[in-house]
Coordinates of N, CA and C in Angstrom, one line a residue:
X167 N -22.6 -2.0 3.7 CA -22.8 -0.6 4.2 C -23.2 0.3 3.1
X168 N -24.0 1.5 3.5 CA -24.2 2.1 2.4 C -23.2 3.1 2.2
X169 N -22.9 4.3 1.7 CA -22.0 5.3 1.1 C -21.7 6.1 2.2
X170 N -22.2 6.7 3.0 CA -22.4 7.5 4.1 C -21.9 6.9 5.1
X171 N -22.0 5.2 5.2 CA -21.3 4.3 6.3 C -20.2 4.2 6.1
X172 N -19.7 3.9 4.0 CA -18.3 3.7 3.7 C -17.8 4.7 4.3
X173 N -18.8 6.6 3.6 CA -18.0 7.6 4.1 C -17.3 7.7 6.1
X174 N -17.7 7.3 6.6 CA -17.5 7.1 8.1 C -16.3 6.6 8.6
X175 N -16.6 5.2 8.0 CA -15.5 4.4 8.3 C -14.2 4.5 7.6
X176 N -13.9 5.5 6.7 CA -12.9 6.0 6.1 C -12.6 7.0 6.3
X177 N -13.5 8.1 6.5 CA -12.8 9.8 6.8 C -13.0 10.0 5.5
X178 N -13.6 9.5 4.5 CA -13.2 10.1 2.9 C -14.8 10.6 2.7
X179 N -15.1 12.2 2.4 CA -15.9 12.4 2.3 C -17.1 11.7 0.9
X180 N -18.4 12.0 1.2 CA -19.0 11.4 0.0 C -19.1 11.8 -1.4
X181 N -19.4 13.3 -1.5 CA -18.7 13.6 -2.7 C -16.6 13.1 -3.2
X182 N -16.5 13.2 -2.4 CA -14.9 12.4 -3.1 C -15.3 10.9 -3.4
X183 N -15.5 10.2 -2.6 CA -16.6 9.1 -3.3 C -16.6 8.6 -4.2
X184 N -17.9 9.3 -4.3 CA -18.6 9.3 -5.6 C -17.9 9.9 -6.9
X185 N -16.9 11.3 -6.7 CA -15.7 11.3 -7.6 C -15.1 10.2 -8.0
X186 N -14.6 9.0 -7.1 CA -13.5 8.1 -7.1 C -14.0 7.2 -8.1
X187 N -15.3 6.7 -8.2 CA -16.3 5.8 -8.6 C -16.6 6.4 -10.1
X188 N -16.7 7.7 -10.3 CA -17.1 8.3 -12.0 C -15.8 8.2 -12.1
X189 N -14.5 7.8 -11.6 CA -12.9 7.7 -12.3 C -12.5 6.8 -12.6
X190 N -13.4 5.7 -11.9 CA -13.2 4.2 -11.8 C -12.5 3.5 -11.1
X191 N -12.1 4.6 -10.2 CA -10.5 4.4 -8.8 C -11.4 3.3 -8.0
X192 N -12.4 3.9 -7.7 CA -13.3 2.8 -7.0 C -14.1 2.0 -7.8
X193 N -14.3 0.4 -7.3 CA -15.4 -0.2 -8.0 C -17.0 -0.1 -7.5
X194 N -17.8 -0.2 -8.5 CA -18.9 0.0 -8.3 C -19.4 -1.4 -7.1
X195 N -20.3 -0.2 -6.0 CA -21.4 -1.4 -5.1 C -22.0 -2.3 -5.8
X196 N -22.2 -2.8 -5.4 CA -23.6 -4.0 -5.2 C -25.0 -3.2 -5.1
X197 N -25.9 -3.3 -6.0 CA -27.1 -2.6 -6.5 C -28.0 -3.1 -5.2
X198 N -28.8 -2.5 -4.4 CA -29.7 -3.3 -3.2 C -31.0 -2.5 -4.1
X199 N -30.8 -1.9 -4.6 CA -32.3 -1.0 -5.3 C -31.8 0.1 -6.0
X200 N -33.2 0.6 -7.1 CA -32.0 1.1 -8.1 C -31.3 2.6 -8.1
X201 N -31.6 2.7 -6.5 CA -30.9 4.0 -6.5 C -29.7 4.1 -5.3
X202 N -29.7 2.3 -4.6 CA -28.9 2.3 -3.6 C -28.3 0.9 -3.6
X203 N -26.9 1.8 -3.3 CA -25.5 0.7 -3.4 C -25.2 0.0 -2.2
X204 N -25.1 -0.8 -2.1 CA -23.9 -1.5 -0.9 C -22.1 -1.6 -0.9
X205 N -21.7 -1.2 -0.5 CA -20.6 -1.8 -0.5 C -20.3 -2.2 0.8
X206 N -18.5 -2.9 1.0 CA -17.7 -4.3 1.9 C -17.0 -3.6 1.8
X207 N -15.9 -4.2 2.8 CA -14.4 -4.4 3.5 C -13.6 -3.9 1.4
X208 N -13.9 -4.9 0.5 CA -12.9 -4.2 -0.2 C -13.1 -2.7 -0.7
X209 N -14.1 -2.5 -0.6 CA -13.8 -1.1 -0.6 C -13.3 -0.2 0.2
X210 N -13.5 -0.6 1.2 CA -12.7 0.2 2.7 C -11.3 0.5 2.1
X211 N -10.8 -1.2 2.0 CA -9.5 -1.2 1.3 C -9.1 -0.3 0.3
X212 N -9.5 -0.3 -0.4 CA -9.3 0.6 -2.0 C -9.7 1.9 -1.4
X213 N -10.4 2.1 -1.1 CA -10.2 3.9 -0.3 C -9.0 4.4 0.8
X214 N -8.5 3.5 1.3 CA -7.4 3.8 2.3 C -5.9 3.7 1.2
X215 N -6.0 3.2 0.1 CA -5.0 3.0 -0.7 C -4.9 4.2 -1.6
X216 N -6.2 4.5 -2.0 CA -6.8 5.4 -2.7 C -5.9 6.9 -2.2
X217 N -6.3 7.1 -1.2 CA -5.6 8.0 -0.3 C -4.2 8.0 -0.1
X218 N -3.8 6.7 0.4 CA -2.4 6.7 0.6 C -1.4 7.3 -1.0
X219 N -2.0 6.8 -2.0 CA -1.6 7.2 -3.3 C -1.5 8.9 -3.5
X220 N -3.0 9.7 -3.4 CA -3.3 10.6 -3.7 C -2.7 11.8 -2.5
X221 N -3.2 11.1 -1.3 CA -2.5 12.5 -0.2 C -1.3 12.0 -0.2
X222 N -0.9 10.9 0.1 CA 0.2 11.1 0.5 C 1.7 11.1 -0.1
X223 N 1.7 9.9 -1.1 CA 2.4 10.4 -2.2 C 2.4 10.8 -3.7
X224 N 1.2 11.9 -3.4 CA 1.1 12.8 -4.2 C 0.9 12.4 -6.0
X225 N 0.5 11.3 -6.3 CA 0.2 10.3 -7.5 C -0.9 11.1 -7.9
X226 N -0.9 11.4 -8.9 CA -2.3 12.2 -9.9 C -3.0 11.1 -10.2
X227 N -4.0 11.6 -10.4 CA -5.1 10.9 -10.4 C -5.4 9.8 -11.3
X228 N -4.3 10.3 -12.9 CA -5.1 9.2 -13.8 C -3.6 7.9 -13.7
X229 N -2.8 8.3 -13.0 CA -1.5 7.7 -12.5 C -2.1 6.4 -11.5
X230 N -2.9 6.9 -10.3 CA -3.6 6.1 -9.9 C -4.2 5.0 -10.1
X231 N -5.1 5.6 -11.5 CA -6.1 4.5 -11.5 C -5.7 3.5 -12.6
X232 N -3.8 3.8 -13.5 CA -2.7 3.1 -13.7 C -2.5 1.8 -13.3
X233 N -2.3 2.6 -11.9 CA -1.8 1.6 -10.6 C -2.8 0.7 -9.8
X234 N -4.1 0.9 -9.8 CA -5.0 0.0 -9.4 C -5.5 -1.0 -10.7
X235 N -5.4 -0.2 -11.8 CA -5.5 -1.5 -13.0 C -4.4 -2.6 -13.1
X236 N -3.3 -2.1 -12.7 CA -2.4 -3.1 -12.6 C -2.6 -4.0 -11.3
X237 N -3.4 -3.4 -9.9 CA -3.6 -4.4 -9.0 C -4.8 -5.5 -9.1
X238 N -5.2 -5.0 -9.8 CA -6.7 -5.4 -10.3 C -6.2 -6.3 -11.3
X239 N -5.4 -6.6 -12.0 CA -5.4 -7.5 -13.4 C -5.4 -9.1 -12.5
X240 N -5.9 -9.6 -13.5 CA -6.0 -11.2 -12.7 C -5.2 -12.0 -13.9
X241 N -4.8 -11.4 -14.5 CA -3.3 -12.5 -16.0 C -1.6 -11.8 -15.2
X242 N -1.7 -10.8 -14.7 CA -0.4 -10.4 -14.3 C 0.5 -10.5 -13.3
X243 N 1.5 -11.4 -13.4 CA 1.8 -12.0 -12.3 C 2.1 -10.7 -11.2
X244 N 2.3 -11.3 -10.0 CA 2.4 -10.6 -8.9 C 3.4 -9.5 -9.1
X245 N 4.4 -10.4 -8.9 CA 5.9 -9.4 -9.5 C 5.8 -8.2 -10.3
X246 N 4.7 -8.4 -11.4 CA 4.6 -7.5 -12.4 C 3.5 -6.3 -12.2
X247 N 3.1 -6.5 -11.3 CA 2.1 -5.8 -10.6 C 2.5 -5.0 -9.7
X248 N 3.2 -5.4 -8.9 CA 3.9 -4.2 -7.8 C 5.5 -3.7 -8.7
X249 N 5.5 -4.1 -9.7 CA 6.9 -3.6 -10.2 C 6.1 -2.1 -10.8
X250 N 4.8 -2.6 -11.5 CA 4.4 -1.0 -12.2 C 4.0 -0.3 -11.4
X251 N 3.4 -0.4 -10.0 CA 3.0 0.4 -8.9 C 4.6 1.1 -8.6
X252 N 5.6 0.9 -8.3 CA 7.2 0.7 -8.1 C 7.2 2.4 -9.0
X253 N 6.8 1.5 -10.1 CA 7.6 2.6 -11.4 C 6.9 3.8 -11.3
X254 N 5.2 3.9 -11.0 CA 4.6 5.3 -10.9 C 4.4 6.1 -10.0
X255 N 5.3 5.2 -8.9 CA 6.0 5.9 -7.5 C 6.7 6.3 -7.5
X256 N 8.0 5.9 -8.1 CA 9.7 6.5 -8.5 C 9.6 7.9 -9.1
X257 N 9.8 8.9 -8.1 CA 9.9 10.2 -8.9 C 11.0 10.3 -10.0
X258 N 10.4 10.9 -11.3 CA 11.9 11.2 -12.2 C 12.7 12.4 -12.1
X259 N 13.7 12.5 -12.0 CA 14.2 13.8 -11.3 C 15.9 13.1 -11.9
X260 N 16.6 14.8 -12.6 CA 18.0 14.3 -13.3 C 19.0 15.7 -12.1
X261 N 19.5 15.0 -11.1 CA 20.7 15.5 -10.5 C 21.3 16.1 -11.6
X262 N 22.3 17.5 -10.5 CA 23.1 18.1 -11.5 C 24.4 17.5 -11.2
X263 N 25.6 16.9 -11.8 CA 26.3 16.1 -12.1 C 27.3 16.5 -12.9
X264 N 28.6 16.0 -12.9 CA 29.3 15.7 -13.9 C 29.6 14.7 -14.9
X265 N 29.8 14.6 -15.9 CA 29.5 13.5 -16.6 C 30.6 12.6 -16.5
X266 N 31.8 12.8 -16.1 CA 32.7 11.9 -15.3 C 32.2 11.5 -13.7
X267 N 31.4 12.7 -13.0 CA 30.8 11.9 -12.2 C 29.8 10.6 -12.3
X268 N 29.3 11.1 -13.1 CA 28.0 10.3 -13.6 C 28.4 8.9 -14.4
X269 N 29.6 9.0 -14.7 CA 30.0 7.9 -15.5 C 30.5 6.8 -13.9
X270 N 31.4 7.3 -13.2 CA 32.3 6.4 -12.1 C 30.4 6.1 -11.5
X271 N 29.5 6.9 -11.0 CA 28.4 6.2 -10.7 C 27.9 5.4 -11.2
X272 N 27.7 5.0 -12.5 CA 27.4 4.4 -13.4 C 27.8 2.8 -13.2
X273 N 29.2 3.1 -13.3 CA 30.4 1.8 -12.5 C 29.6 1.4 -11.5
X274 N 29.6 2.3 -10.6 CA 29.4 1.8 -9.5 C 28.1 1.3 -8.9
X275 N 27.4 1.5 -9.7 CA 25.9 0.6 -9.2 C 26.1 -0.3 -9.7
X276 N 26.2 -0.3 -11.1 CA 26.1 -1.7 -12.0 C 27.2 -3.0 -11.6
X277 N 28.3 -2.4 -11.0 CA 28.7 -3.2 -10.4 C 28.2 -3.8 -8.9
X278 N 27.4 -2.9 -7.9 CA 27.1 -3.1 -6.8 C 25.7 -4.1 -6.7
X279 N 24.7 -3.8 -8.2 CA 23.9 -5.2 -8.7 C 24.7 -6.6 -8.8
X280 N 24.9 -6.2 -9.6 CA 25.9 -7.3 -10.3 C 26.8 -8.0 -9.1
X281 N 27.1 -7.1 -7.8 CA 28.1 -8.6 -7.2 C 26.5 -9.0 -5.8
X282 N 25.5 -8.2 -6.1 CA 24.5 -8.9 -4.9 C 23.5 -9.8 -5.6
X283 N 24.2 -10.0 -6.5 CA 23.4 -10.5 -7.8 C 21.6 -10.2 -7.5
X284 N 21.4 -9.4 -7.6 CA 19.7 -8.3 -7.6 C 19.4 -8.2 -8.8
X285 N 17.8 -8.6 -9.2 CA 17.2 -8.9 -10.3 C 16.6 -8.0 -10.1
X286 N 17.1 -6.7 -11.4 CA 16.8 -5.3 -11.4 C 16.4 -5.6 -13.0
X287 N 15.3 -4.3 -13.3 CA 15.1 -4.0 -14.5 C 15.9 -3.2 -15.1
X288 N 17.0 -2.5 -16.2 CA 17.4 -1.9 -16.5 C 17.0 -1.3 -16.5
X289 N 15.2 -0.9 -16.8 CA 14.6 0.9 -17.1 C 14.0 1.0 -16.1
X290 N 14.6 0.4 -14.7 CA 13.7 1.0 -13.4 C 13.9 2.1 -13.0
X291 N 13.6 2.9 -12.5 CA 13.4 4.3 -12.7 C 14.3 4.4 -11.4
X292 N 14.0 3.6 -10.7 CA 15.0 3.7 -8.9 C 16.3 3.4 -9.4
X293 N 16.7 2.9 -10.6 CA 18.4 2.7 -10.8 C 18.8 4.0 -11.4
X294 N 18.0 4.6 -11.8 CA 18.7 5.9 -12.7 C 18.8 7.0 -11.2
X295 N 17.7 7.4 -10.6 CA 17.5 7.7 -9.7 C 19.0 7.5 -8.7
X296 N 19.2 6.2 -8.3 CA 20.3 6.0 -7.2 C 21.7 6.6 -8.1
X297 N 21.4 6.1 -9.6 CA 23.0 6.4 -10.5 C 23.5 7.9 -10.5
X298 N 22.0 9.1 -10.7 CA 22.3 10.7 -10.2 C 22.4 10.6 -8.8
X299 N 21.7 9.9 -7.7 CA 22.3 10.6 -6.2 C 23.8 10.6 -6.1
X300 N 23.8 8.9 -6.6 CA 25.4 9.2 -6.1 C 26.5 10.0 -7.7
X301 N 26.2 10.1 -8.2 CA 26.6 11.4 -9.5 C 27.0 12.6 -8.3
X302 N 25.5 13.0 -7.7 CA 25.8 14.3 -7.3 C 26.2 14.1 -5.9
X303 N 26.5 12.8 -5.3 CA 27.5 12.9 -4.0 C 29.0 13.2 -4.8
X304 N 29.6 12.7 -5.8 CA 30.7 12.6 -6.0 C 31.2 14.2 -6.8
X305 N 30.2 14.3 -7.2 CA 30.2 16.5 -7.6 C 30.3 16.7 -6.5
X306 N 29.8 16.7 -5.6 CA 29.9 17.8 -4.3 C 31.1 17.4 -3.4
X307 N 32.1 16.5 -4.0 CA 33.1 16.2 -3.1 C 32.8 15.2 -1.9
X308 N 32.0 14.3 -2.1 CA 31.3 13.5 -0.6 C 31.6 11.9 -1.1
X309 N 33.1 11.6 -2.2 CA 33.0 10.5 -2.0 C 32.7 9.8 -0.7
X310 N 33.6 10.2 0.6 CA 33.7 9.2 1.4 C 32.3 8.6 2.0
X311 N 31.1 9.3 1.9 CA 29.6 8.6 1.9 C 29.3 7.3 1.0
X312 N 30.1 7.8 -0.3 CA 29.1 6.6 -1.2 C 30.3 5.6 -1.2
X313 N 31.7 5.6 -0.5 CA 32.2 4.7 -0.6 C 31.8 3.4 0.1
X314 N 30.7 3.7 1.3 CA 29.9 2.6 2.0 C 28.8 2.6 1.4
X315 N 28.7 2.6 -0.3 CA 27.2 1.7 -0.7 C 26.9 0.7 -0.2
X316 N 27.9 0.0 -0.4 CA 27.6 -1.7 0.3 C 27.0 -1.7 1.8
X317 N 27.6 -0.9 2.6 CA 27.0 -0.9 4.2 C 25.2 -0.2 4.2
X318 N 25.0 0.8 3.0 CA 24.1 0.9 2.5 C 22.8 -0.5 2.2
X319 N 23.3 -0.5 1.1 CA 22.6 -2.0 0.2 C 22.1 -2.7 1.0
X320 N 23.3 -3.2 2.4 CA 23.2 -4.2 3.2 C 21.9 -4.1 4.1
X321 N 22.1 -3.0 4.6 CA 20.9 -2.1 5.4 C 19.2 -2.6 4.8
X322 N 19.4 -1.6 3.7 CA 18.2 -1.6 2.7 C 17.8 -2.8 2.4
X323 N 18.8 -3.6 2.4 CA 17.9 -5.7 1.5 C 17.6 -6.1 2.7
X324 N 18.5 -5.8 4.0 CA 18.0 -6.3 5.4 C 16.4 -5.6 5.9
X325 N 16.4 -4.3 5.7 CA 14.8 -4.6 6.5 C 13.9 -4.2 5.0
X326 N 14.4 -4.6 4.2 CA 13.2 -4.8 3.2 C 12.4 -6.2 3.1
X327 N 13.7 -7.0 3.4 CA 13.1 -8.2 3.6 C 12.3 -8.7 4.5
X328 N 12.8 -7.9 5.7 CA 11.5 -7.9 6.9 C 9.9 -7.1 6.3
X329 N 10.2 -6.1 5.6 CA 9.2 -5.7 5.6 C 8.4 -6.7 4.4
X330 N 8.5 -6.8 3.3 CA 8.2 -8.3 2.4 C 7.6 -9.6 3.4
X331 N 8.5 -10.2 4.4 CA 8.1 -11.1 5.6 C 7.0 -10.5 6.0
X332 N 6.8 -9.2 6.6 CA 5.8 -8.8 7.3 C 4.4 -8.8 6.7
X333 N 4.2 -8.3 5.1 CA 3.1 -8.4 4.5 C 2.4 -9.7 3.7
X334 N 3.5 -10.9 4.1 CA 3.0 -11.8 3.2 C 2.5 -12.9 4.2
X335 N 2.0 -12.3 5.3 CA 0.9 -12.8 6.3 C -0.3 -12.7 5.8
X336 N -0.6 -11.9 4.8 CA -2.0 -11.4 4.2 C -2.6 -12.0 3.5
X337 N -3.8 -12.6 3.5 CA -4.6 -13.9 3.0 C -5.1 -13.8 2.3
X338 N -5.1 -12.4 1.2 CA -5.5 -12.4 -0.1 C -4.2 -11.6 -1.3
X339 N -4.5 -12.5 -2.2 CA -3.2 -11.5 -3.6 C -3.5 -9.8 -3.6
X340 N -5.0 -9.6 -3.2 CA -5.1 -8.3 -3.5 C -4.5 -7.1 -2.1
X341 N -4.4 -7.7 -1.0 CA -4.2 -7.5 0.4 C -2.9 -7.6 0.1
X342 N -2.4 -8.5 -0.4 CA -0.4 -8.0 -0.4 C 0.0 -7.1 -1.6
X343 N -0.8 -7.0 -2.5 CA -0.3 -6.6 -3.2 C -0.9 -4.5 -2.5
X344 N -1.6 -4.8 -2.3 CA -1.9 -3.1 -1.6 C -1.2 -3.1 -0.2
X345 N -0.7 -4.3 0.8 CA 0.4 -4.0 1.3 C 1.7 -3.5 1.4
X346 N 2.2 -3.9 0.0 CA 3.6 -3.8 -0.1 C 3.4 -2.1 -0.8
X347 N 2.4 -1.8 -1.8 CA 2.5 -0.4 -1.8 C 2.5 0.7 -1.1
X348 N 1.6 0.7 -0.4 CA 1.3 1.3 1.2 C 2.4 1.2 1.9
X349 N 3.2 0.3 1.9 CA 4.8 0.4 2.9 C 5.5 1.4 2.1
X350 N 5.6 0.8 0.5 CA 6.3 1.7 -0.2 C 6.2 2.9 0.3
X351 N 5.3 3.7 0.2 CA 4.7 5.1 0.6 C 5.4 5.4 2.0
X352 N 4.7 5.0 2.9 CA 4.7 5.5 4.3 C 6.3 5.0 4.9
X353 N 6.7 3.7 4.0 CA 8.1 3.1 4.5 C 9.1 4.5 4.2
X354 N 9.1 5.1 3.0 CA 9.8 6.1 2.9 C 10.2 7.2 4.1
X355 N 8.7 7.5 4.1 CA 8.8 8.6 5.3 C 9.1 8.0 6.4
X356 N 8.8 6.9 7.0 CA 9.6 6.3 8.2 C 10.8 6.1 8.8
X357 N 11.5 5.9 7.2 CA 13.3 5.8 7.1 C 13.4 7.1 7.3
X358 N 12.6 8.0 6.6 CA 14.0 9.2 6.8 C 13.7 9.9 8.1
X359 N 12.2 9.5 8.5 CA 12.4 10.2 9.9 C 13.1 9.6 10.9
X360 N 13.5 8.4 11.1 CA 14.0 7.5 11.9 C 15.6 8.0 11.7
X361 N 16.0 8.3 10.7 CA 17.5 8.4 9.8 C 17.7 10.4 11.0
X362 N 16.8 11.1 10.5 CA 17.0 12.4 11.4 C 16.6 12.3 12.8
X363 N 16.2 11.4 13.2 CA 15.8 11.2 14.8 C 17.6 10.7 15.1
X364 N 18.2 9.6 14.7 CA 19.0 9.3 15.2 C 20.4 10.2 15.1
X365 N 20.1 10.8 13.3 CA 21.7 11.6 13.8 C 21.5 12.8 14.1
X366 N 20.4 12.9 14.8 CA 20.1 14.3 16.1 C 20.7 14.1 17.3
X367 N 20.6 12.3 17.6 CA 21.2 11.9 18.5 C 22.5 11.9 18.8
X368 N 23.1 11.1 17.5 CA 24.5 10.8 17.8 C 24.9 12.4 17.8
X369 N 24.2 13.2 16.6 CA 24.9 14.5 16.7 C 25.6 15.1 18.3
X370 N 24.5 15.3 19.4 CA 24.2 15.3 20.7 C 25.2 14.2 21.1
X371 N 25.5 13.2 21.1 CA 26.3 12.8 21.8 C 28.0 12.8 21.2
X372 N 27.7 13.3 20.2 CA 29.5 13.6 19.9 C 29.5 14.9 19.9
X373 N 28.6 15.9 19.6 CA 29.4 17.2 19.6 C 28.9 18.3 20.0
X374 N 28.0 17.8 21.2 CA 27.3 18.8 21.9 C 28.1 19.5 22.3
X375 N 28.7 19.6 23.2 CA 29.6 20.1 24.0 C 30.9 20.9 23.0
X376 N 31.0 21.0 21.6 CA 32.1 21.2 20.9 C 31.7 22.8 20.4

């Protein structure tokens, strides 16, 4: 298809495009003549990812094109490929806490790896992250939340692993590996709207009437 056709069948205008392509986010067409490209299906792909990165979770642009070098590497095992996509997704962000809070948190993840025996990286950005949430549940007085990490955990390994099952239907390395990112993204937003749909509900059923 030519540029104008890609543009179509993506919604992604042609000047953005052709932006994406002088950034390197996109790979270059197939030359049909020397002033006109062709591109395929993988570029469709790479522009719907493109997007999902840029609109939706908000990834700057040279963060991006990070993260498609890492999907793009053909020496890097899989694992290591979606772990750095992982990392330039993980917002950094330091809760305000007490440092006794922050310490019993501390306990308390490292132990909660350690008994589901979970092959975590020490400088994953999602461990420090979960070690301040629950920091600043136990400042604000809300142990009895993080005392069900585990009913937590349980939750979270159970439909992650559905969701992992669900994308490894996909018949190319490059297709799962921009699947599992893309859930990353939009999975987020699905939990937590799903999480306020329901305790609107239960709210409504236990305490409407109060």
């Amino acid at each position: 298809m030519r540029i104008g056709e890609l543009s179509k069948a993506t919604d992604v205008p042609v000047p953005t495009i052709k932006y994406y392509l002088r950034e390197g986010l996109l790979p270059a067409g197939e030359l049909s003549s020397p002033n006109q490209a062709s591109y395929g299906e993988p570029h469709v792909r790479r522009l719907r990812l493109i997007r999902a990165l840029i609109e939706l979770a908000q990834v700057p642009v040279a963060t991006v094109k990070e993260i498609l070098e890492s999907l793009d590497s053909d020496t890097e095992p899989l694992h290591e490929q979606i772990g750095r996509a992982h990392r330039a997704l993980t917002p950094t962000r330091r809760l305000t806490a007490t440092d006794e809070a922050r310490d019993a948190a501390t306990a308390q993840v490292t132990k909660l790896i350690h008994d589901r025996d979970w092959t975590v990286d020490p400088e994953a950005p999602a461990l420090a992250t979960l070690i301040d949430t629950i920091a600043a549940f136990r400042s604000l007085g809300q142990d009895n939340l993080i005392a069900h990490l585990d009913t937590y955990a349980d939750s979270v390994e159970r439909f992650t692993r559905f969701e992992i099952d669900a994308v490894t239907s996909n018949p190319t390395r490059d297709q799962l590996a921009e699947s599992v990112v893309i859930g990353t993204i939009l999975g987020e937003t699905l939990i937590a709207s799903l999480r306020l749909l329901a305790q609107e509900s239960i709210s409504a059923e236990r305490w409407k009437d109060r």
